[in-house]
Amino acid sequence: MTRKKWFSSRIRLVCSIANKGPIDFWDSIYVFKASSFKDGFKRALNIGKSQEEEYLNKEGEEVHWELFEILTIDQIHGDELDGAEVYFESVKVGKGNKIRFLNGFKPALSKPVQTI
């Protein structure tokens, strides 16, 4: 029996409204176990499909959320998820941002928000 490993996948859904077409993408990152990248892809597809839904909005229009794309599949190295990195994005510092080299940043004063 193959030992399952931890994976993460960035999954994109598209929101469409009848007679208007696609209006929004929704990217989510899910963490799950799989025995291989191929198995992980199948698992990501199943997770994405499980998020699909349709309903009528307050204007009475049909709204459809559909799986659009599996953007990434990454193996999370390590047996435990405590402290494991599951997402990374490089973000450019804007030209108008006045950050000086070795400025003595104060990350303890951060005010994080919740995404859900």
PDB file of C-alpha atoms in Angstrom:
ATOM      1  CA  MET A   1       0.000   0.000   0.000  1.00  0.00           C
ATOM      2  CA  THR A   2       1.344   3.424  -0.971  1.00  0.00           C
ATOM      3  CA  ARG A   3       1.736   5.876   1.872  1.00  0.00           C
ATOM      4  CA  LYS A   4      -0.300   9.024   1.291  1.00  0.00           C
ATOM      5  CA  LYS A   5       1.423  12.399   1.348  1.00  0.00           C
ATOM      6  CA  TRP A   6       0.055  15.881   1.972  1.00  0.00           C
ATOM      7  CA  PHE A   7      -0.752  18.052  -1.042  1.00  0.00           C
ATOM      8  CA  SER A   8      -2.235  21.478  -1.602  1.00  0.00           C
ATOM      9  CA  SER A   9      -4.135  22.615  -4.650  1.00  0.00           C
ATOM     10  CA  ARG A  10      -5.258  26.025  -5.834  1.00  0.00           C
ATOM     11  CA  ILE A  11      -8.675  25.516  -7.392  1.00  0.00           C
ATOM     12  CA  ARG A  12     -10.541  28.131  -9.452  1.00  0.00           C
ATOM     13  CA  LEU A  13     -14.319  28.335  -9.745  1.00  0.00           C
ATOM     14  CA  VAL A  14     -16.121  30.679 -12.121  1.00  0.00           C
ATOM     15  CA  CYS A  15     -19.374  32.434 -11.258  1.00  0.00           C
ATOM     16  CA  SER A  16     -21.789  32.945 -14.149  1.00  0.00           C
ATOM     17  CA  ILE A  17     -25.179  34.616 -14.166  1.00  0.00           C
ATOM     18  CA  ALA A  18     -27.749  33.619 -16.767  1.00  0.00           C
ATOM     19  CA  ASN A  19     -27.988  36.189 -19.600  1.00  0.00           C
ATOM     20  CA  LYS A  20     -24.835  37.964 -18.284  1.00  0.00           C
ATOM     21  CA  GLY A  21     -22.183  35.248 -18.543  1.00  0.00           C
ATOM     22  CA  PRO A  22     -19.089  34.850 -16.338  1.00  0.00           C
ATOM     23  CA  ILE A  23     -18.651  37.636 -13.789  1.00  0.00           C
ATOM     24  CA  ASP A  24     -16.123  36.444 -11.216  1.00  0.00           C
ATOM     25  CA  PHE A  25     -13.419  33.896 -10.432  1.00  0.00           C
ATOM     26  CA  TRP A  26     -12.975  32.429  -6.964  1.00  0.00           C
ATOM     27  CA  ASP A  27      -9.617  30.831  -6.082  1.00  0.00           C
ATOM     28  CA  SER A  28      -9.327  28.580  -3.052  1.00  0.00           C
ATOM     29  CA  ILE A  29      -6.451  26.521  -1.681  1.00  0.00           C
ATOM     30  CA  TYR A  30      -7.286  23.108  -0.267  1.00  0.00           C
ATOM     31  CA  VAL A  31      -5.057  20.711   1.666  1.00  0.00           C
ATOM     32  CA  PHE A  32      -5.541  16.957   1.313  1.00  0.00           C
ATOM     33  CA  LYS A  33      -3.758  13.597   1.243  1.00  0.00           C
ATOM     34  CA  ALA A  34      -3.006  11.623  -1.931  1.00  0.00           C
ATOM     35  CA  SER A  35      -0.643   8.838  -2.952  1.00  0.00           C
ATOM     36  CA  SER A  36       0.786  10.652  -6.031  1.00  0.00           C
ATOM     37  CA  PHE A  37       0.459  13.802  -8.144  1.00  0.00           C
ATOM     38  CA  LYS A  38      -1.903  11.924 -10.482  1.00  0.00           C
ATOM     39  CA  ASP A  39      -4.059  10.880  -7.511  1.00  0.00           C
ATOM     40  CA  GLY A  40      -3.776  14.436  -6.167  1.00  0.00           C
ATOM     41  CA  PHE A  41      -5.102  15.838  -9.435  1.00  0.00           C
ATOM     42  CA  LYS A  42      -8.114  13.515  -9.255  1.00  0.00           C
ATOM     43  CA  ARG A  43      -8.670  14.521  -5.628  1.00  0.00           C
ATOM     44  CA  ALA A  44      -8.453  18.237  -6.539  1.00  0.00           C
ATOM     45  CA  LEU A  45     -11.013  17.695  -9.320  1.00  0.00           C
ATOM     46  CA  ASN A  46     -13.373  16.010  -6.850  1.00  0.00           C
ATOM     47  CA  ILE A  47     -12.939  18.801  -4.314  1.00  0.00           C
ATOM     48  CA  GLY A  48     -13.554  21.445  -6.981  1.00  0.00           C
ATOM     49  CA  LYS A  49     -16.638  19.640  -8.281  1.00  0.00           C
ATOM     50  CA  SER A  50     -17.991  19.406  -4.725  1.00  0.00           C
ATOM     51  CA  GLN A  51     -17.940  23.229  -4.537  1.00  0.00           C
ATOM     52  CA  GLU A  52     -20.167  23.691  -7.588  1.00  0.00           C
ATOM     53  CA  GLU A  53     -23.633  25.050  -6.957  1.00  0.00           C
ATOM     54  CA  GLU A  54     -26.495  26.889  -8.583  1.00  0.00           C
ATOM     55  CA  TYR A  55     -29.191  29.066  -7.085  1.00  0.00           C
ATOM     56  CA  LEU A  56     -31.351  32.123  -7.715  1.00  0.00           C
ATOM     57  CA  ASN A  57     -29.917  35.424  -6.485  1.00  0.00           C
ATOM     58  CA  LYS A  58     -32.028  38.164  -4.885  1.00  0.00           C
ATOM     59  CA  GLU A  59     -32.864  39.524  -8.369  1.00  0.00           C
ATOM     60  CA  GLY A  60     -34.226  36.102  -9.360  1.00  0.00           C
ATOM     61  CA  GLU A  61     -31.347  35.385 -11.781  1.00  0.00           C
ATOM     62  CA  GLU A  62     -29.781  31.927 -12.119  1.00  0.00           C
ATOM     63  CA  VAL A  63     -26.286  31.879 -10.606  1.00  0.00           C
ATOM     64  CA  HIS A  64     -23.881  29.033 -11.408  1.00  0.00           C
ATOM     65  CA  TRP A  65     -20.569  28.358  -9.657  1.00  0.00           C
ATOM     66  CA  GLU A  66     -18.595  25.842 -11.739  1.00  0.00           C
ATOM     67  CA  LEU A  67     -15.141  24.339 -11.504  1.00  0.00           C
ATOM     68  CA  PHE A  68     -13.067  26.244 -14.050  1.00  0.00           C
ATOM     69  CA  GLU A  69      -9.490  25.064 -13.538  1.00  0.00           C
ATOM     70  CA  ILE A  70      -7.024  23.298 -11.274  1.00  0.00           C
ATOM     71  CA  LEU A  71      -4.279  25.933 -11.083  1.00  0.00           C
ATOM     72  CA  THR A  72      -1.682  24.192  -8.912  1.00  0.00           C
ATOM     73  CA  ILE A  73      -0.917  20.940  -7.160  1.00  0.00           C
ATOM     74  CA  ASP A  74       2.001  20.925  -4.751  1.00  0.00           C
ATOM     75  CA  GLN A  75       3.309  18.291  -2.409  1.00  0.00           C
ATOM     76  CA  ILE A  76       3.727  19.610   1.115  1.00  0.00           C
ATOM     77  CA  HIS A  77       6.989  18.170   2.378  1.00  0.00           C
ATOM     78  CA  GLY A  78       6.830  17.012   5.951  1.00  0.00           C
ATOM     79  CA  ASP A  79       4.766  14.528   7.889  1.00  0.00           C
ATOM     80  CA  GLU A  80       3.013  17.159   9.912  1.00  0.00           C
ATOM     81  CA  LEU A  81       1.144  20.256   8.794  1.00  0.00           C
ATOM     82  CA  ASP A  82       2.050  22.347  11.838  1.00  0.00           C
ATOM     83  CA  GLY A  83       4.031  25.220  10.349  1.00  0.00           C
ATOM     84  CA  ALA A  84       3.975  23.835   6.786  1.00  0.00           C
ATOM     85  CA  GLU A  85       3.896  26.428   4.010  1.00  0.00           C
ATOM     86  CA  VAL A  86       0.863  25.864   1.786  1.00  0.00           C
ATOM     87  CA  TYR A  87       0.947  29.014  -0.356  1.00  0.00           C
ATOM     88  CA  PHE A  88       3.600  31.402  -1.614  1.00  0.00           C
ATOM     89  CA  GLU A  89       3.263  34.477  -3.824  1.00  0.00           C
ATOM     90  CA  SER A  90       5.920  36.969  -4.832  1.00  0.00           C
ATOM     91  CA  VAL A  91       4.555  40.507  -4.560  1.00  0.00           C
ATOM     92  CA  LYS A  92       6.423  43.535  -5.946  1.00  0.00           C
ATOM     93  CA  VAL A  93       7.030  46.497  -3.661  1.00  0.00           C
ATOM     94  CA  GLY A  94       5.315  49.498  -5.253  1.00  0.00           C
ATOM     95  CA  LYS A  95       7.477  52.403  -6.387  1.00  0.00           C
ATOM     96  CA  GLY A  96       5.597  54.811  -4.112  1.00  0.00           C
ATOM     97  CA  ASN A  97       6.201  52.645  -1.026  1.00  0.00           C
ATOM     98  CA  LYS A  98       8.836  54.331   1.150  1.00  0.00           C
ATOM     99  CA  ILE A  99      10.520  51.343   2.807  1.00  0.00           C
ATOM    100  CA  ARG A 100      14.148  51.902   3.717  1.00  0.00           C
ATOM    101  CA  PHE A 101      16.774  49.183   3.662  1.00  0.00           C
ATOM    102  CA  LEU A 102      17.080  47.400   7.058  1.00  0.00           C
ATOM    103  CA  ASN A 103      14.451  49.642   8.576  1.00  0.00           C
ATOM    104  CA  GLY A 104      13.757  47.622  11.745  1.00  0.00           C
ATOM    105  CA  PHE A 105      10.286  46.434  10.783  1.00  0.00           C
ATOM    106  CA  LYS A 106       7.688  45.716  13.489  1.00  0.00           C
ATOM    107  CA  PRO A 107       5.719  42.626  12.353  1.00  0.00           C
ATOM    108  CA  ALA A 108       4.343  42.155  15.889  1.00  0.00           C
ATOM    109  CA  LEU A 109       2.189  45.251  15.248  1.00  0.00           C
ATOM    110  CA  SER A 110       0.524  43.589  12.232  1.00  0.00           C
ATOM    111  CA  LYS A 111      -3.260  43.525  12.148  1.00  0.00           C
ATOM    112  CA  PRO A 112      -4.107  40.397  10.114  1.00  0.00           C
ATOM    113  CA  VAL A 113      -7.600  39.860   8.732  1.00  0.00           C
ATOM    114  CA  GLN A 114      -9.482  36.606   8.243  1.00  0.00           C
ATOM    115  CA  THR A 115     -10.173  35.476   4.677  1.00  0.00           C
ATOM    116  CA  ILE A 116     -13.209  33.398   5.548  1.00  0.00           C
TER     117      ILE A 116
END
